[in-house]
Short mmCIF file of C-alpha atoms and ligand atoms in Angstrom, two decimals:
data_model
loop_
_atom_site.label_atom_id
_atom_site.label_comp_id
_atom_site.label_asym_id
_atom_site.label_seq_id
_atom_site.Cartn_x
_atom_site.Cartn_y
_atom_site.Cartn_z
CA MET A 7 83.76 75.91 94.19
CA SER A 8 85.20 79.43 92.52
CA ALA A 9 87.57 79.42 89.71
CA THR A 10 90.04 81.27 91.77
CA ARG A 11 90.46 78.66 94.71
CA LEU A 12 93.36 78.46 96.38
CA ASP A 13 94.49 75.05 97.75
CA ARG A 14 97.65 73.79 98.99
CA ARG A 15 99.28 72.85 95.73
CA THR A 16 98.33 75.97 94.31
CA PHE A 17 98.45 78.56 97.12
CA LEU A 18 99.20 81.85 95.87
CA GLY A 19 100.17 80.45 92.47
CA GLY A 20 98.18 82.64 90.27
CA VAL A 21 101.12 85.03 89.71
CA GLY A 22 100.28 87.63 87.38
CA ALA A 23 103.39 88.81 85.37
CA ALA A 24 104.97 91.57 87.20
CA THR A 25 105.65 94.65 84.91
CA ALA A 26 108.74 96.40 85.26
CA PHE A 27 107.78 100.02 85.32
CA GLY A 28 110.38 100.59 88.00
CA ALA A 29 112.86 99.94 85.21
CA LEU A 30 111.48 102.40 83.23
CA GLY A 31 111.99 105.19 85.73
CA LEU A 32 108.39 105.83 86.66
CA PRO A 33 107.03 106.26 89.91
CA LEU A 34 105.23 102.85 90.57
CA ALA A 35 101.94 104.27 91.77
CA GLN A 36 101.55 106.23 88.78
CA ALA A 37 102.47 103.67 86.54
CA ALA A 38 100.06 101.43 87.91
CA GLY A 39 97.37 103.48 87.30
CA ALA A 40 95.82 105.26 90.47
CA ASP A 41 92.49 103.44 90.37
CA MET A 42 94.09 99.97 89.93
CA PRO A 43 92.47 97.95 92.88
CA LEU A 44 94.90 96.47 95.38
CA ARG A 45 94.23 92.88 94.68
CA GLU A 46 95.72 93.58 91.31
CA ARG A 47 98.51 95.49 92.61
CA ALA A 48 99.05 92.44 94.72
CA ALA A 49 98.36 89.86 91.78
CA ARG A 50 101.43 91.28 89.72
CA LYS A 51 103.64 90.41 92.40
CA GLY A 52 102.21 87.37 93.14
CA MET A 53 100.89 88.49 96.19
CA VAL A 54 97.27 88.50 97.84
CA PHE A 55 95.14 91.39 98.98
CA GLY A 56 92.26 90.51 101.08
CA SER A 57 90.06 91.75 104.36
CA ALA A 58 88.30 90.52 107.23
CA LEU A 59 84.12 90.98 106.62
CA MET A 60 81.24 90.84 108.85
CA ALA A 61 77.90 89.27 107.69
CA ALA A 62 76.03 91.92 109.35
CA SER A 63 77.74 95.09 107.66
CA LEU A 64 77.64 93.45 104.39
CA ARG A 65 73.84 93.53 104.87
CA GLN A 66 73.97 96.92 106.25
CA MET A 67 76.36 98.79 103.69
CA PRO A 68 76.08 97.19 100.08
CA ALA A 69 78.83 99.56 99.16
CA LEU A 70 80.89 97.34 101.67
CA GLY A 71 80.38 94.55 99.30
CA GLU A 72 81.25 96.25 96.13
CA THR A 73 84.36 97.54 97.25
CA ALA A 74 85.48 94.03 98.93
CA ALA A 75 84.59 92.43 95.62
CA ARG A 76 86.48 95.10 93.52
CA GLU A 77 89.50 95.20 95.86
CA CYS A 78 90.06 91.81 97.46
CA ALA A 79 90.96 88.29 96.30
CA ILE A 80 90.71 86.71 99.65
CA ILE A 81 88.03 87.54 102.65
CA THR A 82 87.41 85.91 106.13
CA PRO A 83 84.63 86.39 108.37
CA GLU A 84 85.64 88.50 111.26
CA ASN A 85 83.78 86.75 114.01
CA GLU A 86 81.14 84.11 112.19
CA MET A 87 83.32 81.29 112.14
CA LYS A 88 84.54 81.35 115.63
CA TRP A 89 82.87 78.74 118.09
CA ARG A 90 81.45 81.67 119.99
CA TYR A 91 79.16 82.50 117.59
CA THR A 92 78.12 79.42 115.77
CA GLU A 93 77.17 77.67 118.97
CA LYS A 94 75.75 80.41 121.23
CA ALA A 95 73.24 78.15 122.84
CA LYS A 96 74.48 74.16 123.35
CA GLY A 97 73.38 72.04 120.57
CA ARG A 98 72.07 74.91 118.61
CA ILE A 99 74.72 75.42 115.51
CA ASP A 100 73.79 78.24 113.34
CA TYR A 101 76.10 78.62 110.31
CA ARG A 102 73.73 81.05 108.58
CA ASP A 103 76.17 83.75 108.90
CA ALA A 104 79.35 82.05 108.32
CA ASP A 105 77.75 80.57 104.97
CA GLN A 106 76.81 84.13 104.19
CA ILE A 107 80.23 85.27 104.02
CA ALA A 108 80.92 81.74 102.09
CA SER A 109 78.60 82.09 99.70
CA PHE A 110 79.62 85.87 99.25
CA ALA A 111 83.39 84.65 98.53
CA ALA A 112 81.95 82.12 96.21
CA GLY A 113 79.79 84.42 94.25
CA ASN A 114 82.61 86.68 93.67
CA ALA A 115 85.45 84.06 92.92
CA LEU A 116 87.26 85.09 95.74
CA ALA A 117 89.38 82.64 98.12
CA LEU A 118 88.11 82.42 101.93
CA ARG A 119 90.14 82.20 104.94
CA GLY A 120 88.56 80.33 107.92
CA HIS A 121 89.47 81.84 110.99
CA THR A 122 89.63 80.63 113.80
CA ALA A 123 89.40 76.81 114.78
CA LEU A 124 91.09 77.03 117.84
CA TRP A 125 91.36 79.88 120.09
CA TYR A 126 91.10 80.57 123.86
CA ARG A 127 88.61 83.50 123.39
CA ASN A 128 86.33 81.30 121.05
CA SER A 129 84.44 79.37 123.77
CA PRO A 130 80.63 80.29 124.29
CA ASP A 131 79.73 80.83 128.03
CA TRP A 132 78.42 77.68 128.00
CA LEU A 133 81.59 75.68 126.99
CA VAL A 134 83.90 77.09 129.76
CA PRO A 135 83.03 75.06 132.64
CA GLU A 136 83.14 72.12 130.16
CA LEU A 137 86.42 72.57 129.01
CA ALA A 138 87.93 72.69 132.54
CA GLY A 139 86.94 69.38 132.81
CA PRO A 140 88.61 66.31 131.81
CA ALA A 141 86.62 66.23 128.42
CA GLY A 142 87.71 69.98 127.54
CA ARG A 143 90.52 68.92 125.03
CA GLY A 144 88.71 66.30 123.22
CA LEU A 145 85.52 69.10 122.59
CA LEU A 146 88.26 71.42 121.51
CA LEU A 147 89.67 68.66 119.01
CA ALA A 148 86.22 67.74 118.02
CA GLN A 149 85.28 71.25 117.03
CA VAL A 150 88.22 71.43 115.06
CA THR A 151 86.95 68.53 113.11
CA GLN A 152 83.79 69.94 113.00
CA ILE A 153 84.23 73.33 111.64
CA VAL A 154 86.98 72.53 109.17
CA SER A 155 84.91 69.52 107.80
CA ARG A 156 81.82 71.85 107.33
CA PHE A 157 83.86 74.18 105.08
CA ARG A 158 85.61 71.83 103.27
CA GLY A 159 85.98 72.84 99.42
CA ARG A 160 84.94 76.30 100.23
CA VAL A 161 87.40 77.41 102.75
CA THR A 162 90.78 77.74 101.26
CA GLU A 163 93.34 78.22 103.95
CA TRP A 164 92.53 77.68 107.75
CA ASP A 165 93.75 79.68 111.07
CA VAL A 166 93.91 76.18 112.85
CA VAL A 167 95.40 77.68 115.90
CA ASN A 168 95.36 81.37 117.00
CA GLU A 169 97.10 83.23 119.87
CA MET A 170 98.66 80.55 121.80
CA ILE A 171 101.86 82.86 123.35
CA GLU A 172 101.40 84.70 126.23
CA PRO A 173 104.88 85.64 127.93
CA ASN A 174 102.75 87.36 130.78
CA ASP A 175 101.31 84.24 132.04
CA ASN A 176 104.76 82.96 132.93
CA LEU A 177 104.62 79.59 131.48
CA PRO A 178 107.77 77.48 129.90
CA LYS A 179 108.46 78.71 126.22
CA SER A 180 105.69 81.68 126.73
CA MET A 181 102.66 79.50 126.25
CA ARG A 182 99.61 80.75 127.42
CA ASN A 183 98.14 79.76 130.35
CA TRP A 184 94.71 77.79 129.21
CA PRO A 185 93.49 75.43 131.39
CA PRO A 186 92.06 72.74 128.91
CA PHE A 187 95.84 72.44 128.21
CA ALA A 188 98.86 70.95 130.48
CA PRO A 189 101.57 73.72 130.44
CA GLY A 190 103.41 73.49 127.19
CA ASP A 191 101.14 70.91 125.56
CA VAL A 192 102.23 71.40 122.19
CA GLY A 193 101.45 67.86 121.28
CA PHE A 194 97.64 68.71 121.41
CA LEU A 195 98.31 71.68 119.42
CA ALA A 196 100.15 69.38 116.90
CA ASP A 197 96.80 67.06 117.38
CA CYS A 198 94.62 69.95 116.20
CA PHE A 199 96.56 70.68 112.86
CA HIS A 200 96.54 66.93 111.93
CA ALA A 201 92.64 66.96 112.62
CA ALA A 202 92.41 69.91 110.42
CA ARG A 203 94.43 68.38 107.74
CA GLU A 204 92.18 65.16 107.95
CA ALA A 205 89.16 67.21 107.74
CA ASP A 206 90.37 69.05 104.65
CA PRO A 207 93.38 67.84 102.82
CA LYS A 208 93.73 70.74 100.51
CA ALA A 209 93.45 73.65 102.85
CA VAL A 210 96.55 75.97 103.63
CA LEU A 211 97.09 75.46 107.56
CA TYR A 212 98.04 78.48 109.73
CA TYR A 213 99.01 79.25 113.05
CA ASN A 214 98.24 82.86 113.70
CA ASP A 215 99.37 84.94 116.42
CA TYR A 216 99.78 88.83 117.05
CA GLY A 217 102.50 91.30 118.81
CA VAL A 218 105.40 90.59 116.97
CA GLU A 219 105.93 94.02 115.53
CA TYR A 220 107.13 96.15 118.30
CA SER A 221 110.34 96.59 120.29
CA ASP A 222 109.30 97.89 124.04
CA THR A 223 111.95 98.56 126.54
CA GLN A 224 110.73 95.44 128.78
CA GLY A 225 111.59 93.00 126.09
CA TYR A 226 108.05 91.79 125.69
CA GLY A 227 108.18 92.09 122.16
CA ASP A 228 111.32 89.93 122.18
CA ARG A 229 109.89 87.35 124.27
CA ARG A 230 106.69 87.18 122.13
CA ARG A 231 108.64 86.88 119.05
CA ALA A 232 110.71 84.15 120.41
CA GLY A 233 107.61 82.14 121.53
CA VAL A 234 105.94 82.40 118.15
CA LEU A 235 109.27 80.99 116.53
CA GLU A 236 109.85 78.32 119.03
CA LEU A 237 106.39 77.13 118.50
CA VAL A 238 106.03 76.84 115.10
CA ALA A 239 109.31 75.45 115.21
CA ALA A 240 107.98 72.76 118.12
CA LEU A 241 105.24 71.69 115.92
CA LYS A 242 106.88 71.33 112.57
CA SER A 243 109.41 69.25 114.40
CA ARG A 244 106.68 67.03 115.49
CA GLY A 245 105.63 66.70 112.03
CA ALA A 246 102.60 69.06 112.43
CA PRO A 247 101.38 69.77 109.16
CA VAL A 248 101.84 73.64 109.83
CA ASP A 249 102.19 75.46 106.28
CA ALA A 250 102.00 78.89 107.16
CA LEU A 251 102.40 81.60 109.87
CA GLY A 252 99.72 84.24 110.22
CA VAL A 253 101.38 87.32 111.48
CA GLN A 254 98.20 89.48 112.85
CA CYS A 255 99.89 93.01 112.47
CA HIS A 256 97.64 94.91 114.68
CA THR A 257 99.36 98.03 114.67
CA THR A 258 99.72 101.25 116.67
CA VAL A 259 101.30 104.57 115.85
CA GLY A 260 103.54 105.82 118.08
CA ASN A 261 105.00 102.21 119.43
CA ARG A 262 108.70 101.33 119.04
CA PHE A 263 109.19 99.72 115.94
CA LEU A 264 112.64 98.89 115.10
CA GLU A 265 112.97 97.81 111.53
CA GLN A 266 115.92 95.27 111.80
CA VAL A 267 114.30 93.63 114.75
CA TYR A 268 111.11 92.82 112.42
CA ARG A 269 113.51 92.00 109.57
CA LYS A 270 114.94 89.50 111.38
CA PHE A 271 111.91 87.89 112.89
CA MET A 272 110.30 87.64 109.27
CA ALA A 273 113.75 86.09 108.06
CA ASP A 274 113.59 83.70 111.12
CA ALA A 275 110.31 82.46 110.42
CA ALA A 276 110.88 81.90 106.62
CA SER A 277 113.61 79.62 107.59
CA LEU A 278 111.42 77.37 109.59
CA GLY A 279 109.92 76.50 106.20
CA VAL A 280 106.61 78.54 106.34
CA ARG A 281 104.72 80.92 104.46
CA ILE A 282 103.95 83.99 105.60
CA LEU A 283 100.61 86.31 105.80
CA ILE A 284 99.56 89.52 107.15
CA THR A 285 96.39 88.40 108.12
CA GLU A 286 94.57 90.96 110.47
CA PHE A 287 96.44 94.28 109.42
CA ASP A 288 95.30 97.54 110.87
CA VAL A 289 96.71 100.89 112.49
CA ASN A 290 95.34 101.91 115.83
CA ASP A 291 95.81 105.89 116.04
CA LYS A 292 94.49 105.89 119.39
CA ARG A 293 97.58 108.44 120.34
CA VAL A 294 97.39 110.62 117.46
CA THR A 295 95.68 113.76 117.76
CA GLY A 296 95.12 116.46 115.28
CA SER A 297 92.65 116.43 112.13
CA PRO A 298 91.58 113.62 110.19
CA ALA A 299 94.03 114.34 107.62
CA GLU A 300 96.78 114.87 110.31
CA ARG A 301 95.61 111.41 111.83
CA ASP A 302 95.28 109.43 108.07
CA ARG A 303 98.82 110.60 107.23
CA LYS A 304 100.46 109.35 110.47
CA VAL A 305 98.73 106.28 110.05
CA ALA A 306 99.83 106.08 106.30
CA ASP A 307 103.22 106.61 107.39
CA HIS A 308 103.28 103.92 110.07
CA ALA A 309 101.58 101.20 107.48
CA ARG A 310 104.47 102.05 105.08
CA GLN A 311 107.13 101.68 107.69
CA VAL A 312 105.74 98.47 109.18
CA LEU A 313 104.66 96.88 105.66
CA THR A 314 108.03 97.82 103.50
CA VAL A 315 109.99 95.60 105.99
CA ALA A 316 107.38 92.75 105.69
CA PHE A 317 107.13 92.68 102.00
CA ASP A 318 110.64 93.02 101.79
CA GLU A 319 110.67 89.27 103.07
CA SER A 320 109.69 87.15 99.62
CA ALA A 321 107.85 84.49 102.22
CA VAL A 322 105.71 87.14 103.20
CA LYS A 323 102.59 86.29 100.30
CA GLY A 324 100.28 88.94 101.28
CA LEU A 325 98.16 91.43 103.28
CA VAL A 326 94.60 90.90 104.68
CA THR A 327 93.39 93.98 106.96
CA TRP A 328 90.77 93.67 109.53
CA GLY A 329 88.25 95.13 108.05
CA LEU A 330 87.75 97.65 105.01
CA THR A 331 86.13 100.89 106.39
CA ASP A 332 86.28 103.01 109.48
CA ARG A 333 82.70 102.44 110.02
CA PHE A 334 83.35 98.94 111.13
CA SER A 335 86.71 98.48 112.90
CA TRP A 336 86.68 96.46 116.06
CA LEU A 337 89.00 99.15 117.74
CA SER A 338 86.10 101.71 117.71
CA THR A 339 83.77 99.20 119.45
CA SER A 340 86.55 97.11 121.48
CA ASP A 341 85.26 95.76 124.92
CA ASP A 342 88.64 97.08 125.84
CA PRO A 343 88.90 100.50 126.88
CA ARG A 344 92.62 100.01 125.96
CA ASP A 345 91.89 99.52 122.42
CA ARG A 346 89.54 102.74 121.94
CA ARG A 347 90.68 106.40 121.43
CA PRO A 348 90.55 108.32 124.44
CA ASP A 349 88.26 111.22 123.09
CA GLY A 350 85.76 108.83 121.95
CA GLN A 351 85.74 109.14 118.41
CA ARG A 352 86.09 106.30 115.85
CA THR A 353 89.61 104.95 114.84
CA ARG A 354 90.92 105.82 111.45
CA SER A 355 92.72 102.48 110.86
CA LEU A 356 91.54 101.03 107.90
CA PRO A 357 91.77 101.92 104.31
CA PHE A 358 88.51 103.16 103.35
CA ASP A 359 86.79 105.91 105.58
CA GLU A 360 83.12 105.85 106.28
CA ASN A 361 81.87 106.45 103.20
CA MET A 362 84.28 104.27 101.57
CA GLU A 363 86.64 106.67 100.11
CA ARG A 364 90.46 105.42 99.69
CA LYS A 365 92.15 107.02 102.42
CA PRO A 366 95.85 107.56 102.61
CA LEU A 367 96.48 104.24 104.21
CA TRP A 368 94.88 102.67 101.11
CA PHE A 369 97.55 104.61 98.76
CA ALA A 370 100.46 103.29 101.32
CA ILE A 371 99.44 99.60 100.97
CA ALA A 372 99.12 100.36 97.23
CA ASP A 373 102.70 101.51 97.03
CA CYS A 374 104.02 99.12 99.35
CA PHE A 375 102.61 96.25 96.72
CA ASP A 376 103.93 98.36 93.76
CA LYS A 377 107.47 98.50 95.43
CA ALA A 378 107.48 94.68 96.61
CA LYS A 379 109.75 92.26 94.59
CA PRO A 380 107.83 89.64 92.65
CA ARG A 381 107.19 86.56 94.58
CA THR A 382 108.14 83.47 92.72
C1 LIG B 17 87.77 90.30 117.04
C2 LIG B 17 86.53 90.74 116.33
O1 LIG B 17 87.35 91.74 115.14
C3 LIG B 17 85.69 91.47 117.32
O2 LIG B 17 84.40 92.08 116.51
C4 LIG B 17 85.25 90.80 118.55
O3 LIG B 17 84.56 91.32 119.44
C5 LIG B 17 86.60 90.28 119.16
O4 LIG B 17 87.56 89.32 118.13
N1 LIG B 17 92.82 88.74 116.84
C6 LIG B 17 92.08 87.98 116.45
C7 LIG B 17 90.57 88.20 115.98
O5 LIG B 17 92.52 86.72 115.86
O6 LIG B 17 89.66 86.96 115.78
C8 LIG B 17 89.98 89.21 117.03
O7 LIG B 17 88.91 89.60 116.18
C9 LIG B 17 90.97 90.43 116.93
C10 LIG B 17 92.31 89.97 117.64
#
């Protein structure tokens, strides 16, 4: 177990004393020292910085591991703990890649997020017909117990339930239409949280979801925000052990961001008694044209806009990016063409470029940590 292991009791509790450079009138980023890694900038405020990593990318690019060890206080496997990945063929469970990430975390004294125990896109192909049958929910619940138990003592926090809100499915309370469930079956999701708590009593348990940043004119974002808040409230009112809300925060330059709407969402979430972590941050520049430098500037500006508001909410305890380098962003290789750039170029959505050089996005994140109020 690593020295910096976070558990439920000490969650984000290792707070470095915040220094009051602002009071001296010095620009925060400079005062902090340009080379100070993000993990230290975050720690000075009682916050955390981290990233998703892929085992294959770590093997392919040693510099990625060096950067992760320097910049991150917490990491998460991008795919390697998903059921789709751990049991590609029925009964042949393979945790080697998940273990590689867990060992990397332990070897570098990093905390580890488990992602994700229950997700509608987690299912290996062989499982899909079985889920539709009467045993479906039991299989899902057993998997929650299995994976959380397997990593007990190593994973410090779990995304227990991921992405159960989808207003376009037109079910009550904007719940996702996923056949193993009866519509609106919050009780089953509560069971998943109880199973996770039982399997690892010390892990911090999250409900994790996306798409709460923007205010489109059709009201889709409003329905997503309401759905997420309602679900967390419903889980808590049933006594489900939901400790935290994961706000994925996959952002896109050019989407309509209304500061006061996001501010209110974060405050409303905090008032439900959950801690908040930004869990999958990146900035899609698929609609941004121009030189790499111009794209990088717009990406950084957008990040600054969103993260400033998020970090103003003291319940927000940190930021995890969905990768560190543009070389491996899921947005560039996504199956869904709507995620990718129309010109076929890689997105420039992460804090480091293909050669692990810091980009303006890194500096924007650094600034947001430097300006954040110390968490208590
Ligand atoms: C994505 C990965 O980044 C891709 O490599 C994979 O092909 C699909 O899943 N929300 C989540 C993450 O919770 O697990 C998703 O990760 C991105 C969206």
